[in-house]
């Protein structure tokens, strides 16, 4: 009891309703305890029919009542719960008919009813499980499906050994309903155990918070059947032994599961090695059966099941290795600059963050390099020469650096260097050395090219505690150096012309939040296979009274720094959901995706508040998709996992934004409660002219699919990219080629034109 109540502490259900559930569960457990105590106290003496069967009736009836209560209370999974309740009812009717038949000695009518309704339990419960699986089939990957099949076969192969006598008994005797029951039951049990084992091993399939209770209940039920069949075969079954309680306990657990299935999820799914445990266990079971078969006689059925388990398990291993390899490729490709082979901006971000976090006490200097007049090289000698020059510059720079220094190409003619253990003096010395090195002419296309570079320097920790502020300051210093032609310059606060302006903007921002100056624009996400639009992304804009419409990049940093992100998130969510509700009224329901920053996710009450916002507008949770950056997911895994699980449990879907820019590992991604990956536009944009970028996108798409996730490509700017994405099997696309982010009215007009096919999508 206690445990249930505490576990529900932060959940979305009112406490009174969980308390009521708690009392029901207590009642079930109490009746079971009494029943078991009475059965156990019989010992070898005779059976007290009245008490026995009285309490037996009660123990079988309570689960039925509880199951139906659960069905009435349920908000989700209604279909499964109705089927489950029907199954439990049917089994209980069967049990009770036996008792009455026995009691009243009324004979065949009751016995017939008993057999029929006990048999009916199986198709009903299998249908409930099938529905549960079917509802989650979307995006179920081959790997996950294989895990499930391996788990199911493994469990079945073990059971086939245990139940061999019951399964073999099938063929003998005349065919009556009760002999049919005896014949069919073990097979049906085998099937139920296989399905339950499969669900357990797949890990992706879930059935509510306490679904382990359902699994235990069904396994116990099957175990009681097996024991019963064994005793019947030996001619040793007697009413009034502990075995009688087996079914009641099984059904009670199923009922408890049904009751708690609407409780929100408590904790994130297991991570680390644990997820692999069940498939491994199934393979071990299969192997065990085969080893056993080499020692003693084991049925063909068991051997066949075990062999299939092993074969599929090895296929599964191959798939797992392929995924790991893909992830490694993706990570390597994602981190290197195509042209120079140096680490790129992404790599700089991850590595510097790591370096700053690890050696927070040491000094560092960030140098930002920008070539002077590089554009002239490109314009007069062509891009090929320009590219070659960048490669050579990359080589020269690397030659100057120590083993602990970091060099990255940020893009264009910009490079960054993080000097390890360097203060102002060391940084200036290095800047001088770099300028000298680059001053030596390069020979290219038969011409001696003289280059020069401007370098801005920012010092850690005194000038900035993180890469973003260091880069910003180094950038300002670099511009100053370029403007004054001084070559290099260490940042000074006088370089920062934005200080005053920022303060004014901050003041204006507070007013903006109050006076409703924020608006939301929408950008459609197009289904690549059909061209249909089912969802949009909500993107905030600031209608500034004097500066016009401002993009998020112009104010989000400030919002974050000034602690206003929480308020902004709330405003955007409210506006986006209002709009979603209007679209429903117009008869064109669209899912809206809202971006959440890391700071918005600190708020533990977020899931509850979002739930209330959805309910207030009568919207199903599936209307909302939340986009969360990979960076946040990686920076605080436990918290991310916890809050995302709680959000997703309510039916809200989760997308990983800017995918590819972070450092997700395959195992981690796989265990995250997410639905969608949004491939960062930096990959998509280079796809058309860069074979490596194309390979990367294709590989990312198959990776997403192997994890059972939907892949959305961002930044689709032309028809070529669009067609390529179709070829790679990408699911959805978003980008200027289709539609820019626009106000809702404009989006509605675009949707009409798009549906009429007048919007050109293909190239
Ligand atoms: P994002 O989540 O990656 O959003 C996609 C951005 O890419 C949008 O920029 C969109 O206008 C832009 N975009 C879409 N298609 C193309 C294309 O084909 N080419 C190019 N070059 N760009 C394209 P926007 O609206 O300026 O938003 C920038 C970022 O600001 C967003 O990036 C998101 O991280 C953040 N943001 C926007 N709205 C919100 C919000 O309400 N809350 C929070 N926390 N962040 C927001
Ligand atoms: Ca986004
Ligand atoms: Ca994005």
PDB file of N, CA, C and O and ligand atoms in Angstrom, residues 537 539 595 627 657-658 678 714, ligand 2:
ATOM      1  N   UNK A 537       5.786  22.775 -36.852  1.00  0.00           N
ATOM      2  CA  UNK A 537       6.614  23.170 -35.719  1.00  0.00           C
ATOM      3  C   UNK A 537       6.295  24.621 -35.368  1.00  0.00           C
ATOM      4  O   UNK A 537       6.200  25.476 -36.246  1.00  0.00           O
ATOM      5  N   UNK A 539       7.358  28.099 -33.929  1.00  0.00           N
ATOM      6  CA  UNK A 539       8.613  28.835 -33.735  1.00  0.00           C
ATOM      7  C   UNK A 539       8.292  30.259 -33.290  1.00  0.00           C
ATOM      8  O   UNK A 539       7.520  30.961 -33.943  1.00  0.00           O
ATOM      9  N   UNK A 595       9.287  23.757 -29.074  1.00  0.00           N
ATOM     10  CA  UNK A 595      10.675  23.591 -28.641  1.00  0.00           C
ATOM     11  C   UNK A 595      10.799  23.859 -27.149  1.00  0.00           C
ATOM     12  O   UNK A 595      10.279  24.844 -26.647  1.00  0.00           O
ATOM     13  N   UNK A 627      10.054  19.198 -28.720  1.00  0.00           N
ATOM     14  CA  UNK A 627      11.387  19.054 -29.312  1.00  0.00           C
ATOM     15  C   UNK A 627      12.432  19.446 -28.283  1.00  0.00           C
ATOM     16  O   UNK A 627      12.384  20.533 -27.726  1.00  0.00           O
ATOM     17  N   UNK A 657      15.880  17.172 -31.091  1.00  0.00           N
ATOM     18  CA  UNK A 657      16.143  18.246 -32.050  1.00  0.00           C
ATOM     19  C   UNK A 657      17.637  18.310 -32.354  1.00  0.00           C
ATOM     20  O   UNK A 657      18.461  17.873 -31.558  1.00  0.00           O
ATOM     21  N   UNK A 658      17.964  18.870 -33.510  1.00  0.00           N
ATOM     22  CA  UNK A 658      19.358  19.077 -33.903  1.00  0.00           C
ATOM     23  C   UNK A 658      20.160  17.783 -33.758  1.00  0.00           C
ATOM     24  O   UNK A 658      21.312  17.804 -33.306  1.00  0.00           O
ATOM     25  N   UNK A 678      15.236  14.588 -35.226  1.00  0.00           N
ATOM     26  CA  UNK A 678      15.252  15.646 -36.235  1.00  0.00           C
ATOM     27  C   UNK A 678      16.693  15.904 -36.624  1.00  0.00           C
ATOM     28  O   UNK A 678      17.469  16.479 -35.859  1.00  0.00           O
ATOM     29  N   UNK A 714      15.629  18.380 -41.332  1.00  0.00           N
ATOM     30  CA  UNK A 714      15.417  19.827 -41.235  1.00  0.00           C
ATOM     31  C   UNK A 714      16.204  20.536 -42.328  1.00  0.00           C
ATOM     32  O   UNK A 714      17.165  20.001 -42.851  1.00  0.00           O
TER      33      UNK A 714
HETATM   34 CA1  LIG B   2      13.023  22.521 -33.266  1.00  0.00          CA
END
